[in-house]
PDB file of C-alpha atoms in Angstrom:
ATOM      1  CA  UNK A  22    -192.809 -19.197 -81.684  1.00 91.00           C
ATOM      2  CA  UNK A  23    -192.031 -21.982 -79.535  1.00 96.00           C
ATOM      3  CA  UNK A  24    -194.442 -22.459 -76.362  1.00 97.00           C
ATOM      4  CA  UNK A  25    -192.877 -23.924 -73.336  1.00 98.00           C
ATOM      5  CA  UNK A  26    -194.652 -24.380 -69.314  1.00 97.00           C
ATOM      6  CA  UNK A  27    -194.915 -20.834 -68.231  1.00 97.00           C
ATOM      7  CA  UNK A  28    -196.235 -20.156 -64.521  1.00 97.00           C
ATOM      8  CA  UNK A  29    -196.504 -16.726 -63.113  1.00 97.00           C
ATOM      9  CA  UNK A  30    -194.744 -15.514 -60.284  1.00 97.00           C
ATOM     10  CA  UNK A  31    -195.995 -12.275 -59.309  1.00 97.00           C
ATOM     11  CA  UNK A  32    -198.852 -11.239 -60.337  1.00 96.00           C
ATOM     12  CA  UNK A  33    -198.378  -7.877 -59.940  1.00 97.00           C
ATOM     13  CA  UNK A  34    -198.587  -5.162 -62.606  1.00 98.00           C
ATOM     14  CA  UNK A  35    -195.493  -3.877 -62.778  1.00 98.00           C
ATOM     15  CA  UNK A  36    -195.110  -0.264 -64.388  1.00 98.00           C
ATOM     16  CA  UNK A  37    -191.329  -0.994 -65.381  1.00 97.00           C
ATOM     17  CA  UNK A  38    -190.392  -4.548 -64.525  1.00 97.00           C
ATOM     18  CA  UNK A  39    -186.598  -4.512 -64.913  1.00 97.00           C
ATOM     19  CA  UNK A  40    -183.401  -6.034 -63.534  1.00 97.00           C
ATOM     20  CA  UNK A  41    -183.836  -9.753 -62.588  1.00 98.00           C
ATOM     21  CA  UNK A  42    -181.226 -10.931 -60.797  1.00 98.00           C
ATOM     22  CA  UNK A  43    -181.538 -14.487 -58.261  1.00 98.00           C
ATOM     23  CA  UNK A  44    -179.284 -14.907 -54.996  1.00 97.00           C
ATOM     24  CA  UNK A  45    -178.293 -18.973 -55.347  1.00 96.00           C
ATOM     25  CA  UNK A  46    -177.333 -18.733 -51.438  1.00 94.00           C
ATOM     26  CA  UNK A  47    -180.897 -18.055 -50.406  1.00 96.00           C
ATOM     27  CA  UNK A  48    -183.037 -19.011 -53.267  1.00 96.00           C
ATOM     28  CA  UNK A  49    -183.918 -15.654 -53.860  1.00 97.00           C
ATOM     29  CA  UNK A  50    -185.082 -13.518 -56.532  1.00 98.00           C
ATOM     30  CA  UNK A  51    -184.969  -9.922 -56.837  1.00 98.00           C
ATOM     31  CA  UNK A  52    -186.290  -7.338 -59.575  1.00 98.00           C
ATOM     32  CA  UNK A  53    -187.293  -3.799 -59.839  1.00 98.00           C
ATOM     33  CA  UNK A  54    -190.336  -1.623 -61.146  1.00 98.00           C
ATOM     34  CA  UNK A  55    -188.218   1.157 -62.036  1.00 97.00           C
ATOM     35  CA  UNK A  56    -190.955   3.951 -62.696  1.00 96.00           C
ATOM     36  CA  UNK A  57    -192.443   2.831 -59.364  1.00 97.00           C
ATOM     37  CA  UNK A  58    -189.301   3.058 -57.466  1.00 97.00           C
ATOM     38  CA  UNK A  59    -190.122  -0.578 -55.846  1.00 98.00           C
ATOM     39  CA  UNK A  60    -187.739  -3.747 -55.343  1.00 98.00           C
ATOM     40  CA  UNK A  61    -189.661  -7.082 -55.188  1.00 98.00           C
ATOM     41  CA  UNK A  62    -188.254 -10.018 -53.129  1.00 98.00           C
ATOM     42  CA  UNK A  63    -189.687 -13.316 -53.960  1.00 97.00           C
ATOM     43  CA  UNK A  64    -188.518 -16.374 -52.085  1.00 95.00           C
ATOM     44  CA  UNK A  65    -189.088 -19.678 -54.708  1.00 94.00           C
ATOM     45  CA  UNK A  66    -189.077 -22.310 -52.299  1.00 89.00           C
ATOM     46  CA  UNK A  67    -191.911 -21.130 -49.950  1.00 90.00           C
ATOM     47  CA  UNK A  68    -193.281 -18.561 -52.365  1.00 88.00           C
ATOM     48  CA  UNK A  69    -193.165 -16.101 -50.241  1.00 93.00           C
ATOM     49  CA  UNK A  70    -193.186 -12.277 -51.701  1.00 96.00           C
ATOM     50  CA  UNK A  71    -192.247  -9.048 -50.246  1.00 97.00           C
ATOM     51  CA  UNK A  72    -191.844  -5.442 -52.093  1.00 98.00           C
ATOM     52  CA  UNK A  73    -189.941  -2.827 -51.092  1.00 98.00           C
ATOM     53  CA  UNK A  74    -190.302   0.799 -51.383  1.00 97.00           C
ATOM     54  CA  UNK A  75    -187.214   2.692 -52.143  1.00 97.00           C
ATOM     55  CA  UNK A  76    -187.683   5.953 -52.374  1.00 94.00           C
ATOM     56  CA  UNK A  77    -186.296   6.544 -55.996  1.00 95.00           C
ATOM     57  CA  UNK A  78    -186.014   4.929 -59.304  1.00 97.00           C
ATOM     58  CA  UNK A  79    -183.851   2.215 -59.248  1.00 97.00           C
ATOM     59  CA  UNK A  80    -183.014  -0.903 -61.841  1.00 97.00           C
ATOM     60  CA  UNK A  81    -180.568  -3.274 -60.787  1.00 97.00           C
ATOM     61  CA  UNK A  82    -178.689  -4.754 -57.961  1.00 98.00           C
ATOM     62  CA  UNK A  83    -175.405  -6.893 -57.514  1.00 97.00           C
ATOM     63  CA  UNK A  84    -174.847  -8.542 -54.338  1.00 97.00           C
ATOM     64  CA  UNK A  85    -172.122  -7.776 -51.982  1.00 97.00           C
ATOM     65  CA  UNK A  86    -171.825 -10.462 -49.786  1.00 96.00           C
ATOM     66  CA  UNK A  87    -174.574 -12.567 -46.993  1.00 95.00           C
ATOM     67  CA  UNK A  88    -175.736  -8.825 -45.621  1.00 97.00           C
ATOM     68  CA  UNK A  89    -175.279  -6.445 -48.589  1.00 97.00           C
ATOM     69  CA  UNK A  90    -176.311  -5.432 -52.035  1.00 98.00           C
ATOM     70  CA  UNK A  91    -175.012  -2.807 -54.207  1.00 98.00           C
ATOM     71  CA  UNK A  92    -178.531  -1.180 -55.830  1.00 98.00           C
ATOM     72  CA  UNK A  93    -178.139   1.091 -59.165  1.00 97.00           C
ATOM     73  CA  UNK A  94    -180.466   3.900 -58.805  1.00 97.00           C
ATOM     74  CA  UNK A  95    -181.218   6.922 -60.541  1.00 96.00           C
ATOM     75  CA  UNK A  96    -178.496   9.109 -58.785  1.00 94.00           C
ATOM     76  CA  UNK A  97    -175.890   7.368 -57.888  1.00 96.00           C
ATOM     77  CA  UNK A  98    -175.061   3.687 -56.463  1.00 97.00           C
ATOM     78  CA  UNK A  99    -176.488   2.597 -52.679  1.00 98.00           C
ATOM     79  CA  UNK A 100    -175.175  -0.127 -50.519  1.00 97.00           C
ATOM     80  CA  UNK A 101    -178.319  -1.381 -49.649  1.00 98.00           C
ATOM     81  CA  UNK A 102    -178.570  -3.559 -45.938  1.00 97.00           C
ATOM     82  CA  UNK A 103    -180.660  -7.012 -46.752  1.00 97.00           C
ATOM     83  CA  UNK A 104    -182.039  -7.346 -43.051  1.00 95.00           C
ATOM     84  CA  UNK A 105    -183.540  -3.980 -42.615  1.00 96.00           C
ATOM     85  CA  UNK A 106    -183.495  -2.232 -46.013  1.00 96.00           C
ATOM     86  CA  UNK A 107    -181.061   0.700 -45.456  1.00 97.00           C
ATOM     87  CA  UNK A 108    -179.931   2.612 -48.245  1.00 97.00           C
ATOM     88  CA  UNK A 109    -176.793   4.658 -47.887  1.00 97.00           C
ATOM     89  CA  UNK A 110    -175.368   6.072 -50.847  1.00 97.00           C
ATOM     90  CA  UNK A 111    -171.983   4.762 -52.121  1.00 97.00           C
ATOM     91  CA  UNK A 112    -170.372   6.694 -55.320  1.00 96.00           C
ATOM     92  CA  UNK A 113    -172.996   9.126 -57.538  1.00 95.00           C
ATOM     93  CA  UNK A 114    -173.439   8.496 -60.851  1.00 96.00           C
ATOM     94  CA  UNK A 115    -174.737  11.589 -63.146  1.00 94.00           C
ATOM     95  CA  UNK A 116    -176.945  12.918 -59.913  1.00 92.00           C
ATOM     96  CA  UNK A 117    -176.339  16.377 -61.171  1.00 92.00           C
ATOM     97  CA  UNK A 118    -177.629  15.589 -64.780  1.00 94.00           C
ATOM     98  CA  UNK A 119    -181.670  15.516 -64.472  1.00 93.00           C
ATOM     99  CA  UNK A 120    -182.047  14.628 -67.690  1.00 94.00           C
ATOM    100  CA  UNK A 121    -181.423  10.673 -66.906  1.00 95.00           C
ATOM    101  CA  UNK A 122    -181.577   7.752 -64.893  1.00 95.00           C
ATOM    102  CA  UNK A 123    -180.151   4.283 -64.357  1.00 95.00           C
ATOM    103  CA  UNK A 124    -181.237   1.582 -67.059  1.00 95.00           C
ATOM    104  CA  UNK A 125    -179.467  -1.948 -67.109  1.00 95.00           C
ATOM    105  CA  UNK A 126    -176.804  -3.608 -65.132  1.00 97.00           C
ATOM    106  CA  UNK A 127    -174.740  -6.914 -64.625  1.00 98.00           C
ATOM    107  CA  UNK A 128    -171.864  -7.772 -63.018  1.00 98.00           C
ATOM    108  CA  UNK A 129    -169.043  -9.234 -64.662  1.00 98.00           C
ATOM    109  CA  UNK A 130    -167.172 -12.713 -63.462  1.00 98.00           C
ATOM    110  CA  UNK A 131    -164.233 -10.489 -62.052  1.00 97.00           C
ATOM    111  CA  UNK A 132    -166.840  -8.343 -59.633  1.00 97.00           C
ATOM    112  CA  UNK A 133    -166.550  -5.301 -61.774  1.00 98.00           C
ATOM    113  CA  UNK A 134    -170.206  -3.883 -62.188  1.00 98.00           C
ATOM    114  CA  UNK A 135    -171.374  -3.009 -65.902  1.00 98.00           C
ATOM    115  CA  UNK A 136    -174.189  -0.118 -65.249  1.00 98.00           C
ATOM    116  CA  UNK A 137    -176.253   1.265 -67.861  1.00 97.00           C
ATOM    117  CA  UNK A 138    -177.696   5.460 -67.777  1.00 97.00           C
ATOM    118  CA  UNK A 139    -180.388   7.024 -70.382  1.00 95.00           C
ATOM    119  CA  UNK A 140    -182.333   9.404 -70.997  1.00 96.00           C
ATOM    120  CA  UNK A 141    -185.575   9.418 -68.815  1.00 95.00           C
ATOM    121  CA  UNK A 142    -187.390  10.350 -71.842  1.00 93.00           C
ATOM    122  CA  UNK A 143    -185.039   8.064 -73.936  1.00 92.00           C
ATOM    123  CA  UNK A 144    -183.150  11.488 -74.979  1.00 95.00           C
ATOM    124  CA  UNK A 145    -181.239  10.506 -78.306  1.00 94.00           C
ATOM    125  CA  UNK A 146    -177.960   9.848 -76.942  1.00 92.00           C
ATOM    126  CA  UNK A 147    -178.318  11.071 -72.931  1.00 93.00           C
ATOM    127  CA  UNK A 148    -177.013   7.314 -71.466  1.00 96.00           C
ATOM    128  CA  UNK A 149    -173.929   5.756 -71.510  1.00 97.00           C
ATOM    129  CA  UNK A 150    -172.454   2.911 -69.877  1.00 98.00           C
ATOM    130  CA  UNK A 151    -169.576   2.633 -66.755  1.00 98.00           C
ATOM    131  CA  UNK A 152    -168.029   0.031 -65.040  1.00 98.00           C
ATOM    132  CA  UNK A 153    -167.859   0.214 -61.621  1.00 97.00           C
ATOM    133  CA  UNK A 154    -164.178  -1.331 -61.181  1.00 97.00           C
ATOM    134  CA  UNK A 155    -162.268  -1.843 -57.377  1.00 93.00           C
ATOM    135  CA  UNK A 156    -165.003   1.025 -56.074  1.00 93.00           C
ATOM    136  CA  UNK A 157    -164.093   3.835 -59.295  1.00 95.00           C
ATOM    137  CA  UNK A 158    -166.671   3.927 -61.621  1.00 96.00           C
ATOM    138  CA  UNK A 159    -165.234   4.048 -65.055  1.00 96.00           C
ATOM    139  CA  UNK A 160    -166.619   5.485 -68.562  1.00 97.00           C
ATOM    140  CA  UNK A 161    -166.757   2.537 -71.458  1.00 98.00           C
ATOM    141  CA  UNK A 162    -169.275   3.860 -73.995  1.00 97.00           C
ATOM    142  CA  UNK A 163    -170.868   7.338 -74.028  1.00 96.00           C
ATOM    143  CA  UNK A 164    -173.761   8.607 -76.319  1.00 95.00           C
ATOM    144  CA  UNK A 165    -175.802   5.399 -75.626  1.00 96.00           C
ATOM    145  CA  UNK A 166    -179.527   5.907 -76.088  1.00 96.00           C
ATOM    146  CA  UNK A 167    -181.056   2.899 -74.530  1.00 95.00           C
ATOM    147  CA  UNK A 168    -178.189   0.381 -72.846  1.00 96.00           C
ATOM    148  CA  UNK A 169    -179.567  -3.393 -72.228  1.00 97.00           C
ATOM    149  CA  UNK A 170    -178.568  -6.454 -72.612  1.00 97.00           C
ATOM    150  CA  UNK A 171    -175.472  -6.107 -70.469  1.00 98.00           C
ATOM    151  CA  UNK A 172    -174.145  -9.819 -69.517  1.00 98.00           C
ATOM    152  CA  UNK A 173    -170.803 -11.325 -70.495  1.00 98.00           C
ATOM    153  CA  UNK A 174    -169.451 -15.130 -71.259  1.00 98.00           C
ATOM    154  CA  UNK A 175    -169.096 -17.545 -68.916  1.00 97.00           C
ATOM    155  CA  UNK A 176    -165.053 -17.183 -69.119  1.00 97.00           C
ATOM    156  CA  UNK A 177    -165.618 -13.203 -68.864  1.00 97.00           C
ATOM    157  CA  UNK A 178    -163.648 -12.463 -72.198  1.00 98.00           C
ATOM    158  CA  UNK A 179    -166.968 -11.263 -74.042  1.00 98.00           C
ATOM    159  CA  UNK A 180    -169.501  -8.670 -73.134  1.00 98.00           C
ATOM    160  CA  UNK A 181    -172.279  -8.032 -74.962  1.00 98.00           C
ATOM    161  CA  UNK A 182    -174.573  -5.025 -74.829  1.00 98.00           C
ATOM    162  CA  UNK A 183    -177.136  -3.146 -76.765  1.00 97.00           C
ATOM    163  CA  UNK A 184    -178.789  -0.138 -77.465  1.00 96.00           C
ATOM    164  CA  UNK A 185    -182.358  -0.491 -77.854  1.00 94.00           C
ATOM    165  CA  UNK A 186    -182.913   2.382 -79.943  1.00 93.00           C
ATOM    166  CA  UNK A 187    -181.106   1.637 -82.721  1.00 93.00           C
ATOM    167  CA  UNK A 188    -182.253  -2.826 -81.847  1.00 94.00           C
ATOM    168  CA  UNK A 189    -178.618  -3.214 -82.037  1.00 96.00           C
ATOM    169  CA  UNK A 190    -176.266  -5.687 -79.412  1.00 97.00           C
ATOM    170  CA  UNK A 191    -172.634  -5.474 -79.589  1.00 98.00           C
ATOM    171  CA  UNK A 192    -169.944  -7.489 -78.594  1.00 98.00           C
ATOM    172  CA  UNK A 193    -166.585  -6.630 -77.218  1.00 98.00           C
ATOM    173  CA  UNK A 194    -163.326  -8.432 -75.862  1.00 98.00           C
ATOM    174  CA  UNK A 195    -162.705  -8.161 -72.267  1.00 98.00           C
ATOM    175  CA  UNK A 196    -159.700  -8.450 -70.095  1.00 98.00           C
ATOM    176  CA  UNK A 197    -161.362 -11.294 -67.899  1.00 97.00           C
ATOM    177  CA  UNK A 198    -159.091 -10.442 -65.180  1.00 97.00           C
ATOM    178  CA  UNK A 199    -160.769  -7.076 -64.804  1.00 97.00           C
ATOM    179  CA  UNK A 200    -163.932  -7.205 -66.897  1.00 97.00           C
ATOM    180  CA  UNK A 201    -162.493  -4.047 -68.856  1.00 98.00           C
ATOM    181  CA  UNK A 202    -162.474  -3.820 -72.281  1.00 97.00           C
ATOM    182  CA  UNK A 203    -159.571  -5.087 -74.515  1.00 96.00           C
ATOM    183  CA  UNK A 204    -160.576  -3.377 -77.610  1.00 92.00           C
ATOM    184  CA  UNK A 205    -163.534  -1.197 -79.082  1.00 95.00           C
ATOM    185  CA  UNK A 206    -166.924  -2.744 -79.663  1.00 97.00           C
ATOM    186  CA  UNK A 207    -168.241  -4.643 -82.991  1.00 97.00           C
ATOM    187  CA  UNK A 208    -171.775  -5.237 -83.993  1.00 97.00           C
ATOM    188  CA  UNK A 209    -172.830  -8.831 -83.538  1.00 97.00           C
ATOM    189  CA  UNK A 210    -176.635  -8.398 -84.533  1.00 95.00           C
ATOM    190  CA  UNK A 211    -179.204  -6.080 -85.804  1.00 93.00           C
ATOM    191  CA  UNK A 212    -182.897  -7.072 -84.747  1.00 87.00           C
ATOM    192  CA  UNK A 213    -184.970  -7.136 -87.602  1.00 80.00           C
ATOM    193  CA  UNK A 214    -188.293  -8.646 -86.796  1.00 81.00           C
ATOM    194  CA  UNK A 215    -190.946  -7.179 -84.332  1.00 85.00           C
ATOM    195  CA  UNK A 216    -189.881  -5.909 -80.910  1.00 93.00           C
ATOM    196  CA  UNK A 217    -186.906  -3.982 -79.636  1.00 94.00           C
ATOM    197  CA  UNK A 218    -183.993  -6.112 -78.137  1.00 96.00           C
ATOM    198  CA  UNK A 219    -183.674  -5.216 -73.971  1.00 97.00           C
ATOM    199  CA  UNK A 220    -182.263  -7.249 -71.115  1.00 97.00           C
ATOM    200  CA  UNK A 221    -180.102 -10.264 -71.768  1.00 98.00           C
ATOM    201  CA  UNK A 222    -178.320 -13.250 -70.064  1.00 98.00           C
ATOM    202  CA  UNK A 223    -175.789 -15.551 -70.750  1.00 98.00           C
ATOM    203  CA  UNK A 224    -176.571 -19.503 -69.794  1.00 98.00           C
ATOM    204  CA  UNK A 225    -173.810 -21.707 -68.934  1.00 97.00           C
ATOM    205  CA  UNK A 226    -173.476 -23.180 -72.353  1.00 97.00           C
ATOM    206  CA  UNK A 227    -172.809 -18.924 -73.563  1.00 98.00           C
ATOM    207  CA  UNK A 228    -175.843 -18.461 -75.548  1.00 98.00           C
ATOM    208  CA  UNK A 229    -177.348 -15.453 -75.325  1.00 98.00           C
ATOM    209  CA  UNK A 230    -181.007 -15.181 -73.754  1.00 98.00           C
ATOM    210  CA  UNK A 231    -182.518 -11.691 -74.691  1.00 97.00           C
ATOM    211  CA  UNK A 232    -185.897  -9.972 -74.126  1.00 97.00           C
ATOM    212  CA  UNK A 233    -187.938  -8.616 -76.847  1.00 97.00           C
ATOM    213  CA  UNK A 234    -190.088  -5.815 -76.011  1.00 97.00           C
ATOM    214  CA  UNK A 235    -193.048  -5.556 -78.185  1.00 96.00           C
ATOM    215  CA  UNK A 236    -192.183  -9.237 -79.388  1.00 96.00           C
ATOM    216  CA  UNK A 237    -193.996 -11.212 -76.584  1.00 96.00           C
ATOM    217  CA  UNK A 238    -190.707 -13.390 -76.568  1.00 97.00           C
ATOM    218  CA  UNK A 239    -187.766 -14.581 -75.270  1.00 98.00           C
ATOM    219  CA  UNK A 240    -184.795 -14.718 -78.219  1.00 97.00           C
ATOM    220  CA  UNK A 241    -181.849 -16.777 -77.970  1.00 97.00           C
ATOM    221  CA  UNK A 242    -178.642 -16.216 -80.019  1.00 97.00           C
ATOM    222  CA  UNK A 243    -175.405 -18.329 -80.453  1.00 97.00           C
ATOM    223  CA  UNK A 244    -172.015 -16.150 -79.663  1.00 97.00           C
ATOM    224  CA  UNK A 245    -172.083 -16.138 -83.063  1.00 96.00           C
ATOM    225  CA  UNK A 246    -175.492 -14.389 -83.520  1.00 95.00           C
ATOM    226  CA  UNK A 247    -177.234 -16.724 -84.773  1.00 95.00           C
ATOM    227  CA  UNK A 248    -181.046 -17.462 -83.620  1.00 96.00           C
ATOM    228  CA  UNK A 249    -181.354 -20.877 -82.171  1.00 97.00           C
ATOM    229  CA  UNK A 250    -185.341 -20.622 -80.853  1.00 96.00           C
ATOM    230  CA  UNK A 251    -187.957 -18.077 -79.933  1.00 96.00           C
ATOM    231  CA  UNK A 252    -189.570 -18.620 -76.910  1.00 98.00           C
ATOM    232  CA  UNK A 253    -193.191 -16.985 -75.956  1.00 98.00           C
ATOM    233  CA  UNK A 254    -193.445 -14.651 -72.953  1.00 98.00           C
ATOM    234  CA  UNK A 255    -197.314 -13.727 -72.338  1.00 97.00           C
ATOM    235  CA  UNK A 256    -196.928 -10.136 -72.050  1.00 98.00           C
ATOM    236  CA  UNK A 257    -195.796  -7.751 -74.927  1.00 97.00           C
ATOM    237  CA  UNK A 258    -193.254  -5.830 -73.899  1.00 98.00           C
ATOM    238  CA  UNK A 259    -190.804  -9.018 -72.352  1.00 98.00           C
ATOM    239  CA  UNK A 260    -188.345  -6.575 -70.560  1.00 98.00           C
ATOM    240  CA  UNK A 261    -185.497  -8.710 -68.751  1.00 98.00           C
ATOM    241  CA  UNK A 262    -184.727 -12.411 -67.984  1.00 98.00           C
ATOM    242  CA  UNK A 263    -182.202 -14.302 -65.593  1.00 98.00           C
ATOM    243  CA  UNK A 264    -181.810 -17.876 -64.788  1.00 98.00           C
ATOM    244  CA  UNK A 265    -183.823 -18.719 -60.945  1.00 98.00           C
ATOM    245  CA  UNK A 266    -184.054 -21.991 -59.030  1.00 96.00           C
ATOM    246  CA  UNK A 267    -181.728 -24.176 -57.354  1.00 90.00           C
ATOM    247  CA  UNK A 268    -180.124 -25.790 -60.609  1.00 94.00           C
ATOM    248  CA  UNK A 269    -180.688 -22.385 -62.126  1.00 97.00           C
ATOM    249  CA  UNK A 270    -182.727 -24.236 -64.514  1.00 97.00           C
ATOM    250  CA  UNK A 271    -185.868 -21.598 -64.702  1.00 97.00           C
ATOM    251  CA  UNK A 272    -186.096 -18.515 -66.653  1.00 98.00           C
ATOM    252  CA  UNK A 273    -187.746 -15.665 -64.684  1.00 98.00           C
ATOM    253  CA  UNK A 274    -188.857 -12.788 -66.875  1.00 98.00           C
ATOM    254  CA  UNK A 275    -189.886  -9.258 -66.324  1.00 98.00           C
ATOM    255  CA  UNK A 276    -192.431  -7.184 -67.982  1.00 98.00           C
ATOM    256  CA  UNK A 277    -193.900  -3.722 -68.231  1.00 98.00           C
ATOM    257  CA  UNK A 278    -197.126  -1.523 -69.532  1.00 98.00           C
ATOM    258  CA  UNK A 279    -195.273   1.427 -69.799  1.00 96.00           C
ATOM    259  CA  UNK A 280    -196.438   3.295 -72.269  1.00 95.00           C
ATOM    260  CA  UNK A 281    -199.598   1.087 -73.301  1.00 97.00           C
ATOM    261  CA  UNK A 282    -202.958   2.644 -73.209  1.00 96.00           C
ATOM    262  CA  UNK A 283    -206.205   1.696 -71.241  1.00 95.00           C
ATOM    263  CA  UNK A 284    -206.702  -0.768 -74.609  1.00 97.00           C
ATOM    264  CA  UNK A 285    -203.427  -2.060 -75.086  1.00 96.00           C
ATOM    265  CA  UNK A 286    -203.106  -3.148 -71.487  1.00 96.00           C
ATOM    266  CA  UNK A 287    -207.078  -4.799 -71.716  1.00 96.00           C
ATOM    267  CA  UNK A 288    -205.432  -6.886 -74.886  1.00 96.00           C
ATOM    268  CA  UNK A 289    -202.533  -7.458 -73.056  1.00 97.00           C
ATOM    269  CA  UNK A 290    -203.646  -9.050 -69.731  1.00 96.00           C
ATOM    270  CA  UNK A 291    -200.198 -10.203 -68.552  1.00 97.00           C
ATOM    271  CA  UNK A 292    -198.987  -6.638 -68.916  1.00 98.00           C
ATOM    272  CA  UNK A 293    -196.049  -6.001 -66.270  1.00 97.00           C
ATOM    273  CA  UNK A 294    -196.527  -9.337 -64.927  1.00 98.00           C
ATOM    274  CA  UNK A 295    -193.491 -11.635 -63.550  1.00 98.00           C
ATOM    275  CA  UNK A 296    -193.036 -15.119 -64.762  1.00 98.00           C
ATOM    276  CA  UNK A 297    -191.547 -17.895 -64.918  1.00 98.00           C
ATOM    277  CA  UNK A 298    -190.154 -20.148 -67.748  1.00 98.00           C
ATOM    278  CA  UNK A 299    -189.498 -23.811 -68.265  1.00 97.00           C
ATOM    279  CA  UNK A 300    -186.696 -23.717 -70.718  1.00 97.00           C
ATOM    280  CA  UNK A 301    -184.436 -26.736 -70.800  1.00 94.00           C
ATOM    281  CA  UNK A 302    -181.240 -24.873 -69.845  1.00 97.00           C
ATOM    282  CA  UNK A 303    -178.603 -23.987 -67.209  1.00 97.00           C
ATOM    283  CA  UNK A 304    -177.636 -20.748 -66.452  1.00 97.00           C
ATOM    284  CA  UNK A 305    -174.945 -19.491 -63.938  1.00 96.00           C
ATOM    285  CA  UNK A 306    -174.716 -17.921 -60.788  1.00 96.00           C
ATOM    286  CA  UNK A 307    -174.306 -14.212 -60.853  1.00 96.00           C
ATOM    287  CA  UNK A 308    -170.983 -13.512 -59.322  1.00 97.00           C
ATOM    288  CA  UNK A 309    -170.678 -10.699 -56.340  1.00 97.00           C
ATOM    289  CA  UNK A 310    -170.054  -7.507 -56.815  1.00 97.00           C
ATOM    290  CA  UNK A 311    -166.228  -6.071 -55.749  1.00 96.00           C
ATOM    291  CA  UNK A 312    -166.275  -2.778 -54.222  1.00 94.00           C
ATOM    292  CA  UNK A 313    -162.710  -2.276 -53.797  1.00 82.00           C
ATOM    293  CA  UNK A 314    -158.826  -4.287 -54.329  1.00 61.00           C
TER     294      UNK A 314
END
């Protein structure tokens, strides 16, 4: 496993780190503890860190524009004001199912928003995964486990996604006008070694940056599916990564201790810890979210 200059960001212990995502315009990262219903700010350039309570589970965020950000929770989607933190719902999403919860998200180059649902037990087949396209949200793929690993190619004609319960990722053609799909998904790769594939980026050369939980790592795959290197995380269960810094040259990475024991998380001391990567590569900035035509 390759070892390359890892720093910590936050030191906190998060329960459920999940759903990196970094705001170019004001060198900003932002990422969730899910099971602890919190959103963590973390400003690179002075370092300064602020968390956020929200009220509810929540995993992922697009941005809007300068003010706003569009924050998948467990009941629905909430425009969420940057300055003082105000939530106001915007379209539900399976709030009258209590057997799930929002899981992964991305938005694709065209502004549609990929969002992931599952089973807050991991329910065999309880999730799915919707687009959120010109303010409808749209059903793609129902009878998903565990969604992750929800980013697309840099020209938006290929998503990828997974479900973690079967360590499966898929790829599937995309109208890149629309982020839509073009046709139905095909398997690209079935993870074989130790860990469960879970959140996933695409760098600006396309290759595919995905967290292995349980694996302590960082794997990263060709379009193709081919694995190019294997990069060490130091916490177990590696949950999500995305690209941070002003050249977007840094690889911040979530973690968890969900379900890890007393001992587990005393042999895991960087359990649900934040970090940050020196990887030798680019990503891209995440494009803003479109809520309507």
């Amino acid at each position: 496993m390759e070892q390359v200059p890892t720093s910590v960001l936050c030191d906190a212990h998060c329960h459920l780190g999940e759903g990196p995502t970094y705001d170019v315009a004001t060198g900003t990262a932002w990422w969730f503890d899910i099971r602890e219903g919190k959103l963590f700010e973390a400003q690179l350039g002075s370092g300064q860190l602020r968390v956020h309570a929200l009220g509810r589970m929540a995993s992922a965020l697009g941005r809007i524009d300068a003010e706003r950000q569009l924050i998948v929770a467990e009941d629905g989607l909430y425009i969420r004001t940057i300055a003082d933190g105000a939530l106001s719902l915007y379209r539900a999403l399976e709030a009258d199912n209590p057997v799930t919860r929002s899981n992964d998200a991305r938005v694709h180059p065209s502004g549609t928003f990929w969002i992931g649902t599952m089973g807050r037990h991991a329910e065999r087949g309880a999730g799915a995964i919707y687009a959120l396209h010109r303010g409808e949200i749209v059903l793609l793929f129902p009878n998903v486990s565990i969604p992750n690993a929800i980013c697309f190619s840099p020209d938006g004609r290929i998503g990828y996604f997974a479900d973690s319960a079967e360590n499966v990722l898929y790829r599937v053609g995309l109208d890149p006008a629309t982020g839509l799909p073009s046709g139905a998904p095909e398997l690209l790769l079935r993870q074989r070694g130790t860990g469960d594939i879970d959140g996933a980026v695409v760098d600006a050369d396309g290759l595919i940056w995905n967290a292995c939980w349980g694996g302590g790592c960082v794997d990263v795959y060709s379009p193709q599916g081919a694995l190019l290197r294997s990069i060490a995380v130091p916490a177990r269960q590696a949950s999500c990564p995305a690209f941070v810094g002003a050249d977007l040259s840094r690889l911040l990475v979530t973690s968890a201790w969900q379900d890890m024991d007393e001992a587990a998380r005393s042999a895991d001391p960087g359990h649900g810890q934040t970090f940050l990567l020196e990887v030798g590569a680019h990503g891209r900035a995440e494009p803003d979210v479109r809520l309507a035509s």
